PDB file of C-alpha atoms in Angstrom:
ATOM      1  CA  MET A 194       0.295   8.829  28.890  1.00 71.00           C
ATOM      2  CA  SER A 195       2.509  12.217  30.212  1.00 90.00           C
ATOM      3  CA  ARG A 196       2.741  14.862  27.582  1.00 88.00           C
ATOM      4  CA  MET A 197       6.116  14.847  27.973  1.00 92.00           C
ATOM      5  CA  LYS A 198       6.487  10.656  27.361  1.00 96.00           C
ATOM      6  CA  LYS A 199       3.854  11.731  24.243  1.00 96.00           C
ATOM      7  CA  TYR A 200       6.872  14.514  22.927  1.00 97.00           C
ATOM      8  CA  ILE A 201       9.373  12.541  23.218  1.00 97.00           C
ATOM      9  CA  ASP A 202       7.591   9.292  21.501  1.00 98.00           C
ATOM     10  CA  ASP A 203       6.187  11.415  18.572  1.00 98.00           C
ATOM     11  CA  ALA A 204      10.118  13.036  18.401  1.00 98.00           C
ATOM     12  CA  ARG A 205      11.745   9.758  17.703  1.00 98.00           C
ATOM     13  CA  GLU A 206       9.162   8.788  15.415  1.00 98.00           C
ATOM     14  CA  VAL A 207      10.216  12.257  12.841  1.00 98.00           C
ATOM     15  CA  GLU A 208      13.869  11.958  13.305  1.00 98.00           C
ATOM     16  CA  GLN A 209      13.654   8.067  12.110  1.00 98.00           C
ATOM     17  CA  SER A 210      11.251   9.151   9.596  1.00 98.00           C
ATOM     18  CA  ALA A 211      13.360  11.218   8.108  1.00 98.00           C
ATOM     19  CA  GLY A 212      16.387  10.075   8.511  1.00 97.00           C
ATOM     20  CA  LEU A 213      15.174   6.572   6.669  1.00 97.00           C
ATOM     21  CA  ALA A 214      14.189   9.738   4.104  1.00 97.00           C
ATOM     22  CA  ALA A 215      17.467   9.883   3.682  1.00 97.00           C
ATOM     23  CA  LEU A 216      18.850   7.202   2.436  1.00 95.00           C
ATOM     24  CA  HIS A 217      15.792   7.097  -0.628  1.00 95.00           C
ATOM     25  CA  GLY A 218      18.574   6.965  -3.281  1.00 92.00           C
ATOM     26  CA  THR A 219      17.002   9.480  -5.755  1.00 95.00           C
ATOM     27  CA  ALA A 220      16.706  13.314  -4.850  1.00 96.00           C
ATOM     28  CA  ARG A 221      12.481  12.685  -5.465  1.00 98.00           C
ATOM     29  CA  GLU A 222      12.608   9.846  -3.406  1.00 97.00           C
ATOM     30  CA  ARG A 223      13.908  12.043  -0.934  1.00 97.00           C
ATOM     31  CA  LEU A 224      11.574  15.003  -1.458  1.00 98.00           C
ATOM     32  CA  ASP A 225       8.881  12.150  -1.657  1.00 98.00           C
ATOM     33  CA  ALA A 226       9.537  10.939   1.961  1.00 98.00           C
ATOM     34  CA  ILE A 227      10.413  13.541   3.448  1.00 98.00           C
ATOM     35  CA  THR A 228       7.147  15.218   2.904  1.00 98.00           C
ATOM     36  CA  LEU A 229       5.479  12.794   4.260  1.00 98.00           C
ATOM     37  CA  THR A 230       7.647  13.202   7.501  1.00 98.00           C
ATOM     38  CA  PHE A 231       6.186  16.908   8.004  1.00 98.00           C
ATOM     39  CA  GLU A 232       2.800  15.477   7.145  1.00 98.00           C
ATOM     40  CA  LEU A 233       3.308  13.242  10.142  1.00 98.00           C
ATOM     41  CA  CYS A 234       4.651  16.445  12.148  1.00 98.00           C
ATOM     42  CA  GLY A 235       1.338  17.670  11.644  1.00 98.00           C
ATOM     43  CA  THR A 236      -1.037  15.378  12.360  1.00 98.00           C
ATOM     44  CA  LEU A 237       0.685  15.038  15.028  1.00 98.00           C
ATOM     45  CA  ALA A 238       0.917  17.862  16.506  1.00 98.00           C
ATOM     46  CA  ARG A 239      -3.002  17.876  16.617  1.00 97.00           C
ATOM     47  CA  ASP A 240      -2.210  16.464  19.897  1.00 94.00           C
ATOM     48  CA  TYR A 241      -0.996  19.483  21.963  1.00 96.00           C
ATOM     49  CA  HIS A 242      -2.627  22.435  23.483  1.00 95.00           C
ATOM     50  CA  ASP A 243      -0.335  24.361  20.844  1.00 97.00           C
ATOM     51  CA  PRO A 244      -0.021  22.384  17.697  1.00 97.00           C
ATOM     52  CA  ARG A 245       1.439  25.090  15.436  1.00 98.00           C
ATOM     53  CA  MET A 246       4.039  25.613  17.783  1.00 97.00           C
ATOM     54  CA  VAL A 247       4.268  21.796  18.723  1.00 98.00           C
ATOM     55  CA  ALA A 248       4.605  21.350  14.688  1.00 98.00           C
ATOM     56  CA  GLY A 249       7.455  23.572  14.249  1.00 98.00           C
ATOM     57  CA  MET A 250       9.526  22.130  16.532  1.00 98.00           C
ATOM     58  CA  LEU A 251       8.526  18.511  15.316  1.00 98.00           C
ATOM     59  CA  VAL A 252       9.434  19.683  11.438  1.00 98.00           C
ATOM     60  CA  HIS A 253      13.009  21.286  12.996  1.00 98.00           C
ATOM     61  CA  ARG A 254      13.718  17.599  14.258  1.00 98.00           C
ATOM     62  CA  ALA A 255      12.990  16.511  11.259  1.00 98.00           C
ATOM     63  CA  ALA A 256      15.035  18.420   9.002  1.00 98.00           C
ATOM     64  CA  ASP A 257      17.875  17.982  11.931  1.00 98.00           C
ATOM     65  CA  SER A 258      17.599  14.149  11.391  1.00 98.00           C
ATOM     66  CA  PHE A 259      17.791  14.643   7.896  1.00 98.00           C
ATOM     67  CA  ARG A 260      20.759  16.659   7.853  1.00 97.00           C
ATOM     68  CA  THR A 261      22.559  14.209   9.874  1.00 96.00           C
ATOM     69  CA  ALA A 262      20.859  11.678   7.988  1.00 96.00           C
ATOM     70  CA  ARG A 263      22.866  12.992   4.447  1.00 94.00           C
ATOM     71  CA  SER A 264      25.864  13.974   5.943  1.00 92.00           C
ATOM     72  CA  THR A 265      26.312  10.760   7.277  1.00 86.00           C
ATOM     73  CA  GLN A 266      25.830   9.249   4.213  1.00 78.00           C
ATOM     74  CA  TRP A 267      28.712  11.993   1.867  1.00 76.00           C
ATOM     75  CA  ALA A 268      31.124  11.022   4.564  1.00 77.00           C
ATOM     76  CA  GLU A 269      30.578   7.465   4.148  1.00 75.00           C
ATOM     77  CA  VAL A 270      30.931   7.935   0.149  1.00 71.00           C
ATOM     78  CA  ALA A 271      33.974  10.339   0.560  1.00 73.00           C
ATOM     79  CA  ALA A 272      35.692   7.853   3.481  1.00 69.00           C
TER      80      ALA A 272
END
């Protein structure tokens, strides 16, 4: 598998995990779930030439996905 294809697959996995983390009912549950997602970022990044850079990129994607999912929830509640 090419590195680009692997990164795309890894990014999707991280985004999905972060989106699901945002759906937990309590803040503590969300924190635990997003912590596991960030750990997943580090684990996936080990397979790349520059793991630190890739981990940062994956964490950024996870944070964006988490924020988007939470914002969507707030908008639905407010409507």
